[in-house]
PDB file of C-alpha atoms in Angstrom:
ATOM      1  CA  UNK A 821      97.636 110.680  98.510  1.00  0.00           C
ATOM      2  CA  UNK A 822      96.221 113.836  98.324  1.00  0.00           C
ATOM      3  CA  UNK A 823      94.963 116.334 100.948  1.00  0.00           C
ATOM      4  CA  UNK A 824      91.034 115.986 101.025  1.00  0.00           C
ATOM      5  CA  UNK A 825      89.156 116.843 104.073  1.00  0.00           C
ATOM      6  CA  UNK A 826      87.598 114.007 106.535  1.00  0.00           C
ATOM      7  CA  UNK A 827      84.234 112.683 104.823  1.00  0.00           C
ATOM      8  CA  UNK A 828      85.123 114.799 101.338  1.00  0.00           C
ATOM      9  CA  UNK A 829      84.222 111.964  98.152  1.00  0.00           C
ATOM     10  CA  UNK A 830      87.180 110.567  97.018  1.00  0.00           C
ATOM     11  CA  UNK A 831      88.202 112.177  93.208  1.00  0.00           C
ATOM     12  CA  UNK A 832      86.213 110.343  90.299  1.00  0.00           C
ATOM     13  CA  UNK A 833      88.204 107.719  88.529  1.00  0.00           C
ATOM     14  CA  UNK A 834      85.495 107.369  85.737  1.00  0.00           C
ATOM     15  CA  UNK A 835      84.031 110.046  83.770  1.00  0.00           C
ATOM     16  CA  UNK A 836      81.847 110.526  86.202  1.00  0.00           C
ATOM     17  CA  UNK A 837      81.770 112.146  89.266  1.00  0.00           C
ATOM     18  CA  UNK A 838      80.517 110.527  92.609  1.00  0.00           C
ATOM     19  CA  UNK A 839      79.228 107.781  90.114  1.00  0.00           C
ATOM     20  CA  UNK A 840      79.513 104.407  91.574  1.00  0.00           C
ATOM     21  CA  UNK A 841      78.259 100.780  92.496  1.00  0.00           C
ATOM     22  CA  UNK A 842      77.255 100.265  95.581  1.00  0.00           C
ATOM     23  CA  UNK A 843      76.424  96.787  97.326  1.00  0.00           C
ATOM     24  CA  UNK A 844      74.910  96.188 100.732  1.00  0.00           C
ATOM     25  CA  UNK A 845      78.257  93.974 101.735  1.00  0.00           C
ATOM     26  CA  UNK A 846      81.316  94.921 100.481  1.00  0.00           C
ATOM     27  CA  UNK A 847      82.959  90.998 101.366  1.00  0.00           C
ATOM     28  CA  UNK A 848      80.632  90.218  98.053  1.00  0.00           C
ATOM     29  CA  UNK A 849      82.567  92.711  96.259  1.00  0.00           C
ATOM     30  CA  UNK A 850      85.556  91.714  97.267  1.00  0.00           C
ATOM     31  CA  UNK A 851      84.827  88.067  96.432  1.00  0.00           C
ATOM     32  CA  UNK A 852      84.008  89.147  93.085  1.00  0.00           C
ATOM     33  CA  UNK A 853      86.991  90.901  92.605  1.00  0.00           C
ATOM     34  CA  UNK A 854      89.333  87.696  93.550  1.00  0.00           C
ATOM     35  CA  UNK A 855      87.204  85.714  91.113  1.00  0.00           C
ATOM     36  CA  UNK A 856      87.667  88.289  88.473  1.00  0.00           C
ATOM     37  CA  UNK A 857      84.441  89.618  88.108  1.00  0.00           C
ATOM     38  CA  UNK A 858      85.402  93.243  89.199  1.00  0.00           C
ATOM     39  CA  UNK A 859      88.715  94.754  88.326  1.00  0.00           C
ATOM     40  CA  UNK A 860      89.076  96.508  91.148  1.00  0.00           C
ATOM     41  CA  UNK A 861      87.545  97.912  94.755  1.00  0.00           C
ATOM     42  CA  UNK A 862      88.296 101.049  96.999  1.00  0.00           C
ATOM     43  CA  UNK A 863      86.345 102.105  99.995  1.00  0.00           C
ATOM     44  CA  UNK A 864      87.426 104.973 102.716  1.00  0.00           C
ATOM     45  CA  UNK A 865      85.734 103.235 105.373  1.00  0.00           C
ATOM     46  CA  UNK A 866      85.191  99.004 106.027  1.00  0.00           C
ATOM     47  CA  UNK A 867      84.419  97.084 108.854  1.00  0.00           C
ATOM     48  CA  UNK A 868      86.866  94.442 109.719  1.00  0.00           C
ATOM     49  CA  UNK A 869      84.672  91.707 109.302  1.00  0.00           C
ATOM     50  CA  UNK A 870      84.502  92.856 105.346  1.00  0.00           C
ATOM     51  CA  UNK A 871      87.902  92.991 104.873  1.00  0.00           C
ATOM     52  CA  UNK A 872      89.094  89.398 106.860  1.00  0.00           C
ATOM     53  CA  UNK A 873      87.873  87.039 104.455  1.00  0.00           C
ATOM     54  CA  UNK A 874      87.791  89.387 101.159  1.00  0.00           C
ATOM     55  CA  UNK A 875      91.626  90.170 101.699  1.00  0.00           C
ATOM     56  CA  UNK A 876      92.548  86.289 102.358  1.00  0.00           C
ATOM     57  CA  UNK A 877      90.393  85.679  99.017  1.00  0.00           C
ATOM     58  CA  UNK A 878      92.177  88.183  96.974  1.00  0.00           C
ATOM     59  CA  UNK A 879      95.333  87.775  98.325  1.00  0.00           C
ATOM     60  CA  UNK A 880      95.564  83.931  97.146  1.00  0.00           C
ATOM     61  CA  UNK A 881      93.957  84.869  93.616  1.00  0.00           C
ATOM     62  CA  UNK A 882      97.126  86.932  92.779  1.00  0.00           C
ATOM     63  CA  UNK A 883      95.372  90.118  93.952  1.00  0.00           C
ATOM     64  CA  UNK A 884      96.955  93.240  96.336  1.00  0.00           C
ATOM     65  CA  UNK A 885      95.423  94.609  98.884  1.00  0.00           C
ATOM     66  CA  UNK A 886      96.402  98.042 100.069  1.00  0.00           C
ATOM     67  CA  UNK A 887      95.363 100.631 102.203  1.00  0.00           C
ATOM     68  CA  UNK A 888      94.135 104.244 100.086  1.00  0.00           C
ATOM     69  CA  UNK A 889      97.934 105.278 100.664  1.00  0.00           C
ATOM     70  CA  UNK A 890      99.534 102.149  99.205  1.00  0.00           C
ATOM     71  CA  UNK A 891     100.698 100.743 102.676  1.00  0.00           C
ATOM     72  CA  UNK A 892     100.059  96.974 103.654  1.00  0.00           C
ATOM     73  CA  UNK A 893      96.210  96.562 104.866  1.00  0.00           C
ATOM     74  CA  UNK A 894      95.615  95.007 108.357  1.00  0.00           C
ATOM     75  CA  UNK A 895      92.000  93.825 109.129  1.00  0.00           C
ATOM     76  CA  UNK A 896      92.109  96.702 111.454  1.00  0.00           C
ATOM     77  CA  UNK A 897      92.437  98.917 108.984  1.00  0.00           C
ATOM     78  CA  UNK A 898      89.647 101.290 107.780  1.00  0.00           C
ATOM     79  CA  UNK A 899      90.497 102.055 103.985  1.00  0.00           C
ATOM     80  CA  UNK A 900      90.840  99.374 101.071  1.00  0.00           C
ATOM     81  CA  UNK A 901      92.503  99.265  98.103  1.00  0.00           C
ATOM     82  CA  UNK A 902      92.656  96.532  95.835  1.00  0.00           C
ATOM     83  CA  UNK A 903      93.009  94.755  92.438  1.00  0.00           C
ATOM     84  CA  UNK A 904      95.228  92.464  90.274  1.00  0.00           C
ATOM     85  CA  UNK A 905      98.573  93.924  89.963  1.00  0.00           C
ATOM     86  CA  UNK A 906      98.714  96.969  87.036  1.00  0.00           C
ATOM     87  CA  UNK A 907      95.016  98.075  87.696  1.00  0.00           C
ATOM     88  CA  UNK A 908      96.020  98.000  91.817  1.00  0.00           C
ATOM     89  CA  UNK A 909      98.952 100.548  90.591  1.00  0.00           C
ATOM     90  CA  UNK A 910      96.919 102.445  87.915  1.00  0.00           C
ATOM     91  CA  UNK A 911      94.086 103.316  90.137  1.00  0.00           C
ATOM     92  CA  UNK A 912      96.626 103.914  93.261  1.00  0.00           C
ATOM     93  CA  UNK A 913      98.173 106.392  90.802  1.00  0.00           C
ATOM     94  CA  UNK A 914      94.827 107.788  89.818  1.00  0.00           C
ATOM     95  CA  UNK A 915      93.826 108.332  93.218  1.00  0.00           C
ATOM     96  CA  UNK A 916      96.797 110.055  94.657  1.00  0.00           C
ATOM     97  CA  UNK A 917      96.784 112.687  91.878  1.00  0.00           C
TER      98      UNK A 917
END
């Protein structure tokens, strides 16, 4: 992953810059991305008790679930990552650049 200082917005993905959806909980994200509905979800910050049951849903759906650098996410951990398989690699790709 690249360099970027603490609290700097991660680089745009869409044509867009620091365009995005944002929802009050991000477990309802991540429940819509294990039932398809989203392709895909990154956050540099999530509470734990986001990630528990949204990782356990995606997980069993066929999804991965990363941390920003590609490495296995814990609940404890504070960055998330995640998709079905080639857009999980595209947009880890996309964002390390």
């Amino acid at each position: 992953m690249s360099k970027q200082p603490p609290g700097a917005p991660p680089p745009p993905v869409v044509g867009v810059p620091r365009g995005r959806l944002r929802f009050r909980s991000a477990a309802v994200v991540l429940g819509c991305v294990a039932a398809g509905r989203f392709d895909a979800f990154f956050d540099l910050r999530l509470n734990s008790w986001d990630l528990a049951a949204g990782k356990l849903l995606i997980e069993e759906a066929g999804g991965i679930v990363t941390r920003m650098d590609g490495t296995p996410a814990r609940v404890e951990a504070t960055s998330l990552l995640t998709g079905g398989p080639a857009m999980h690699a595209w947009l880890l790709k996309t964002l390390s650049a």
